[in-house]
Amino acid sequence: MSMQASLTFGRRCQVTDLVVDRSAEHQIMAHAVTAVVYLAIGGILALLIALTRWQWVHLLPVNTFYELLSTHGMVMLIFWILFFEVAGLIFASTVLLSARMVAPIVGWIAYAMMLGGSLVAMLLMLTGRATVMFTSYPPLLAPPTYYGAVLVFAVGAIVAVVHFFVNVIAARRRGDVGTLPLFTFALLAAAILALWSLAAGAAALIPAFLWSLGLIGPPDPGVYRLLYWGLGHGAQQVNLAAMIGIWYALASLTVGAKPVNEGLSRVAIVLYVLFIQMGSMHHLLADPGIAPWVRNLNTSYFMYAAVMASLIHAFSIPAAVELAMRERGLSNGLFGWLRNVPWGEPGFASLAVSLVLFGVFGGISGVIMGGPQANLLAHNTLIVPAHFHMTVVAGTTAAFMGISYYLVPLVFQRQMMLPAMVKAQPWVYGFGMTVLCIGMGLAGHWGLPRRHWDVTFSSTGPLGINLLAGSAEPTIFLAIMGIGAIIAVTGGAMFVLSIVGTVFLGTRTATPDLGYVSPEAFAPMPALVAGGSEDHPAAAHAGAFEVPGTLVLALLFLMLFIALYGYSWIELSGIPMLFR
Amino acid sequence: MAVRVSSLVKPRGAWWQSLGRDERLWVGLVVIWGLAMFAMIVFIWPAIGARDNDIQAYRVDPATFHDKVEAFTAANKVGEIAGVPVVAAPAGGDAYLEAAAFSWRPFLQLQRGKQYRLLLSSRDLQHGFSLVFGPRSLNYQVLPGYITVVQITPERSGEFPVVCNEYCGLGHHLMLGRVIVKD
């Protein structure tokens, strides 16, 4: 594309040299601000909910607890995440390709639908008119306005995703782009998964909507669950693919990392598209109506193809970081590179927190409880939210926060505020999430139910059996969860404060200072490196490993995985009841 | 010749290249581990484990199931706790348990070491059967219109609470049942 053509629709960024479409820029701003507002609301709710489940505090009255829990789930899992992801989709399909947005009006229509639908759904939940949780399982009934609002939101999101495809295809047809950058490729996978999950969600919610209007009978609860989890977990697979893209992006930004094998990384992303939706069925492992062979095949064959993809990324990203450090001569021995990576850079810290917590806690716990047998110990206990807080909150959200520290200053053209706080933020947040999830996970592992106001059963009279009475363990676990929540919400507030401060009060500049950002991150041609290792790494390093440090770390991780997986079978055998 | 580029820029030329030594080793291990987990779940555990997930299911009209529970209760009732019937299920036979907002009925009395078919269903909404041993729990989804059927054999005597772990409305936390295992 010629310089003249490019500058008719936008500005040239003085930091990255990318051409920024003006409409795309405004829509990224709108989605990002909306996302952060939802994150702030969800965070306040999170604190109130955690302080209620911490039995010693037991803050909220019963109805308020269920109302806020419903709202928290919807606001965090759907609204915060999807507004942020649409901002990411717009960025990846326009700015990053130096391409123009095809139909800005379509983007704005999508935004208006998503905003309107999400606001109505949230207000209905907050005011106790749709206290049906994130899942709204029939025959539990919400008012038609609730299903309608969620459907309007979902259709808006579908329009935004289709617009992403149109932007990418148009850029290719104009010749602006041949091979997509890996980041955009990962978001392309996320967009494909998003279409699938939003369609599944519509298939579940349209009958529920018609039923709430009295036009048809209640949806079959088993079929609803099957369709619903195509959205409920499908949306989390969207997060996964987007997060993987951001992991690669953060590694490139903060240490100039380049994927060691572009092809392998892309194959692993394609594996997600093909197989990861199969994982949605692990919500149905304790359900009647699904034959054991379907469960087994789905969750333990197709699903593991996606697990393998995650394990490939878990290797490829640290490997890219290690190789970048070695190429710059910043490494000696096995782990010298780990001493020299920029731990104080918020983008790198977010990457480390997100990758380690997602992989070690979220990934391993997910595979174990996703097995059809061990699932019976975990189904609907607190270990389920512990797992997905490690994936979506500690993993995805930390990664989204990390990339925001670069995209917000560049898109809003403002200097990042409160740099010292930003530096500490990923660590505070990651530490709080770790404590929260250890407490919540152990409480669920002990046997405490999720979505429950009072496990002491203090209001059930002579029938009451206090689950906290027999031993001190669950009481302590809930306290750990509560303390972790306070720290994690503090970390979240630090993020919101710095972003809101930057957006409204940051010094205007076309060249915001981005800390350690690698000059190579946006350079279209790779910088020359010594040793000719570009040509064929395997040949150039005949006999030696390129990334020995990462290999050792990956093997340690695999050993931990095998040990915990093995232990889960011992746990299962310890249940004082045989069941088949 | 393949070149490596930042994940934020468009690769040029052929970016496909064969795997290096490190990647081959890791991918190999990952594939072996995936196959091992597959074998464990599909072949090994079903052959050796006494705790498996063979849920059987029936379709049922909630009113019909309720009648079954009433008949089961009338035939096998051995006592009452705070107005809730305690029912001793026949050893080797069926044990019915009905969830409704917001109760589990009846309270079940079982013999340690004897096998039962546990039949779970709901009269109204979706519920979650959670038998809490403290520590650990055993959990099944309970849907109206379906019976969740599981073969169980209690191995430890005592009284164990049954809680609801699927949100079912504003009285969800009031649902409390009981399984009493006698020696």
Short mmCIF file of C-alpha atoms in Angstrom, two decimals, chain A residues 212-421:
data_model
loop_
_atom_site.label_atom_id
_atom_site.label_comp_id
_atom_site.label_asym_id
_atom_site.label_seq_id
_atom_site.Cartn_x
_atom_site.Cartn_y
_atom_site.Cartn_z
CA SER A 212 -40.38 -17.02 28.85
CA LEU A 213 -42.85 -15.32 26.50
CA GLY A 214 -45.22 -18.29 26.89
CA LEU A 215 -44.99 -19.20 23.21
CA ILE A 216 -43.53 -22.68 23.70
CA GLY A 217 -43.09 -25.15 26.56
CA PRO A 218 -39.98 -25.25 28.73
CA PRO A 219 -36.76 -26.31 26.95
CA ASP A 220 -35.48 -29.79 27.79
CA PRO A 221 -33.03 -29.15 30.66
CA GLY A 222 -30.51 -31.72 29.37
CA VAL A 223 -30.52 -30.39 25.81
CA TYR A 224 -30.27 -26.82 27.10
CA ARG A 225 -27.17 -27.77 29.10
CA LEU A 226 -25.56 -29.35 26.04
CA LEU A 227 -26.18 -26.25 23.91
CA TYR A 228 -25.51 -23.77 26.68
CA TRP A 229 -22.05 -25.14 27.43
CA GLY A 230 -21.17 -24.62 23.79
CA LEU A 231 -21.35 -20.96 24.79
CA GLY A 232 -20.40 -21.20 28.47
CA HIS A 233 -17.17 -23.06 27.92
CA GLY A 234 -16.84 -22.15 24.24
CA ALA A 235 -16.46 -18.52 25.24
CA GLN A 236 -13.59 -19.54 27.50
CA GLN A 237 -11.87 -21.23 24.56
CA VAL A 238 -12.13 -17.88 22.78
CA ASN A 239 -10.34 -16.39 25.77
CA LEU A 240 -7.72 -19.10 25.59
CA ALA A 241 -6.92 -18.48 21.92
CA ALA A 242 -6.87 -14.70 22.46
CA MET A 243 -4.67 -15.10 25.52
CA ILE A 244 -2.20 -17.29 23.62
CA GLY A 245 -1.97 -14.57 20.97
CA ILE A 246 -1.30 -12.01 23.70
CA TRP A 247 1.35 -14.24 25.30
CA TYR A 248 3.24 -14.31 22.01
CA ALA A 249 2.70 -10.56 21.59
CA LEU A 250 3.95 -9.73 25.11
CA ALA A 251 7.02 -11.91 24.60
CA SER A 252 7.75 -10.09 21.34
CA LEU A 253 7.12 -6.68 22.89
CA THR A 254 9.14 -7.02 26.06
CA VAL A 255 12.14 -9.13 25.04
CA GLY A 256 11.94 -9.11 21.26
CA ALA A 257 11.06 -12.81 21.26
CA LYS A 258 10.26 -14.46 17.94
CA PRO A 259 8.47 -17.81 17.84
CA VAL A 260 11.10 -20.51 17.53
CA ASN A 261 9.06 -22.35 14.95
CA GLU A 262 6.30 -20.30 13.42
CA GLY A 263 4.79 -23.40 11.80
CA LEU A 264 4.57 -25.38 15.05
CA SER A 265 2.92 -22.47 16.86
CA ARG A 266 0.37 -22.13 14.08
CA VAL A 267 -0.37 -25.85 13.98
CA ALA A 268 -0.99 -25.73 17.74
CA ILE A 269 -3.43 -22.84 17.20
CA VAL A 270 -5.23 -24.83 14.49
CA LEU A 271 -5.54 -27.75 16.94
CA TYR A 272 -7.58 -25.42 19.16
CA VAL A 273 -9.96 -24.62 16.33
CA LEU A 274 -10.45 -28.30 15.57
CA PHE A 275 -10.63 -29.81 19.03
CA ILE A 276 -10.99 -27.47 21.94
CA GLN A 277 -14.75 -27.08 21.73
CA MET A 278 -14.92 -30.78 22.61
CA GLY A 279 -13.85 -29.74 26.09
CA SER A 280 -17.22 -28.08 26.57
CA MET A 281 -18.75 -31.48 27.23
CA HIS A 282 -16.83 -31.92 30.47
CA HIS A 283 -19.58 -29.82 32.05
CA LEU A 284 -21.91 -32.75 31.39
CA LEU A 285 -19.84 -35.55 32.91
CA ALA A 286 -22.14 -35.85 35.92
CA ASP A 287 -25.32 -35.52 33.82
CA PRO A 288 -27.87 -38.19 33.01
CA GLY A 289 -28.61 -38.79 29.34
CA ILE A 290 -25.13 -38.98 27.86
CA ALA A 291 -23.70 -42.44 27.23
CA PRO A 292 -20.35 -43.21 28.88
CA TRP A 293 -18.65 -43.87 25.55
CA VAL A 294 -19.60 -40.41 24.27
CA ARG A 295 -18.26 -38.82 27.42
CA ASN A 296 -15.05 -40.82 27.28
CA LEU A 297 -14.35 -40.25 23.61
CA ASN A 298 -15.17 -36.57 23.78
CA THR A 299 -13.32 -35.63 26.93
CA SER A 300 -10.40 -37.98 26.75
CA TYR A 301 -9.51 -38.17 23.08
CA PHE A 302 -10.56 -35.08 21.16
CA MET A 303 -10.02 -32.91 24.20
CA TYR A 304 -6.42 -34.04 24.67
CA ALA A 305 -5.55 -32.87 21.17
CA ALA A 306 -6.25 -29.38 22.47
CA VAL A 307 -4.33 -30.08 25.68
CA MET A 308 -1.35 -31.02 23.51
CA ALA A 309 -1.71 -27.67 21.73
CA SER A 310 -1.55 -25.86 25.07
CA LEU A 311 1.52 -27.83 26.07
CA ILE A 312 3.17 -26.81 22.78
CA HIS A 313 2.50 -23.11 23.49
CA ALA A 314 3.67 -23.54 27.08
CA PHE A 315 6.98 -24.64 25.58
CA SER A 316 7.18 -22.36 22.54
CA ILE A 317 6.71 -19.08 24.39
CA PRO A 318 9.41 -19.51 27.06
CA ALA A 319 11.59 -21.00 24.30
CA ALA A 320 11.16 -17.85 22.21
CA VAL A 321 12.07 -15.73 25.25
CA GLU A 322 15.13 -17.86 26.02
CA LEU A 323 16.34 -17.78 22.44
CA ALA A 324 15.91 -14.00 22.25
CA MET A 325 17.95 -13.59 25.43
CA ARG A 326 20.66 -15.96 24.16
CA GLU A 327 20.86 -14.18 20.82
CA ARG A 328 21.47 -10.94 22.65
CA GLY A 329 24.19 -12.61 24.71
CA LEU A 330 22.23 -12.17 27.92
CA SER A 331 22.55 -15.71 29.08
CA ASN A 332 25.12 -18.05 30.47
CA GLY A 333 24.48 -21.56 31.65
CA LEU A 334 21.07 -23.13 31.81
CA PHE A 335 19.06 -20.37 33.45
CA GLY A 336 21.18 -17.22 33.05
CA TRP A 337 18.51 -15.83 30.69
CA LEU A 338 15.92 -16.04 33.46
CA ARG A 339 18.01 -13.69 35.61
CA ASN A 340 18.18 -11.14 32.83
CA VAL A 341 14.60 -11.03 31.60
CA PRO A 342 12.83 -7.76 32.53
CA TRP A 343 10.90 -8.94 35.59
CA GLY A 344 10.11 -5.32 36.46
CA GLU A 345 8.47 -4.63 33.10
CA PRO A 346 4.69 -4.89 33.59
CA GLY A 347 4.16 -6.64 30.24
CA PHE A 348 6.70 -9.30 31.02
CA ALA A 349 5.50 -9.69 34.61
CA SER A 350 1.93 -10.12 33.33
CA LEU A 351 3.12 -12.72 30.83
CA ALA A 352 4.95 -14.64 33.56
CA VAL A 353 2.04 -14.48 36.01
CA SER A 354 -0.49 -15.41 33.35
CA LEU A 355 1.51 -18.26 31.85
CA VAL A 356 2.53 -19.86 35.14
CA LEU A 357 -0.83 -19.56 36.91
CA PHE A 358 -2.80 -20.61 33.82
CA GLY A 359 -0.54 -23.56 33.11
CA VAL A 360 0.26 -24.88 36.55
CA PHE A 361 -3.01 -24.28 38.38
CA GLY A 362 -5.62 -23.74 35.68
CA GLY A 363 -4.43 -26.17 33.05
CA ILE A 364 -3.55 -29.13 35.26
CA SER A 365 -6.68 -28.77 37.40
CA GLY A 366 -8.79 -28.52 34.27
CA VAL A 367 -7.39 -31.71 32.74
CA ILE A 368 -7.80 -33.65 35.99
CA MET A 369 -11.36 -32.59 36.72
CA GLY A 370 -12.20 -32.80 33.03
CA GLY A 371 -11.72 -36.58 33.22
CA PRO A 372 -15.03 -38.44 33.49
CA GLN A 373 -14.14 -40.28 36.70
CA ALA A 374 -12.37 -37.63 38.80
CA ASN A 375 -15.02 -35.12 37.75
CA LEU A 376 -17.49 -36.77 40.13
CA LEU A 377 -15.40 -35.45 43.04
CA ALA A 378 -15.28 -31.94 41.62
CA HIS A 379 -18.60 -31.35 39.84
CA ASN A 380 -20.23 -28.16 41.17
CA THR A 381 -17.95 -27.92 44.17
CA LEU A 382 -15.87 -24.80 44.83
CA ILE A 383 -13.01 -26.45 42.97
CA VAL A 384 -14.82 -25.58 39.72
CA PRO A 385 -14.72 -21.80 40.23
CA ALA A 386 -11.18 -22.21 41.62
CA HIS A 387 -10.19 -23.79 38.30
CA PHE A 388 -11.77 -21.18 36.10
CA HIS A 389 -10.54 -18.29 38.21
CA MET A 390 -7.05 -19.65 37.53
CA THR A 391 -7.68 -19.81 33.79
CA VAL A 392 -9.92 -16.85 33.04
CA VAL A 393 -8.98 -14.51 35.86
CA ALA A 394 -5.35 -15.28 36.65
CA GLY A 395 -4.58 -16.34 33.07
CA THR A 396 -6.69 -14.43 30.57
CA THR A 397 -7.36 -11.31 32.60
CA ALA A 398 -3.72 -10.91 33.65
CA ALA A 399 -2.68 -11.20 29.99
CA PHE A 400 -5.32 -8.65 28.95
CA MET A 401 -4.07 -6.30 31.66
CA GLY A 402 -0.48 -6.78 30.50
CA ILE A 403 -1.16 -5.91 26.86
CA SER A 404 -3.24 -2.89 27.97
CA TYR A 405 -0.12 -1.26 29.38
CA TYR A 406 1.11 -0.89 25.77
CA LEU A 407 -2.07 -0.59 23.74
CA VAL A 408 -3.71 2.05 25.93
CA PRO A 409 -0.81 4.56 25.76
CA LEU A 410 -0.40 3.94 22.00
CA VAL A 411 -4.08 4.12 21.08
CA PHE A 412 -5.01 6.98 23.40
CA GLN A 413 -1.64 8.68 22.73
CA ARG A 414 -1.08 9.40 26.39
CA GLN A 415 1.73 8.76 28.81
CA MET A 416 1.00 5.86 31.20
CA MET A 417 0.16 7.17 34.67
CA LEU A 418 1.46 5.84 37.99
CA PRO A 419 4.36 3.79 36.56
CA ALA A 420 5.58 2.58 39.95
CA MET A 421 2.15 1.15 40.75
#
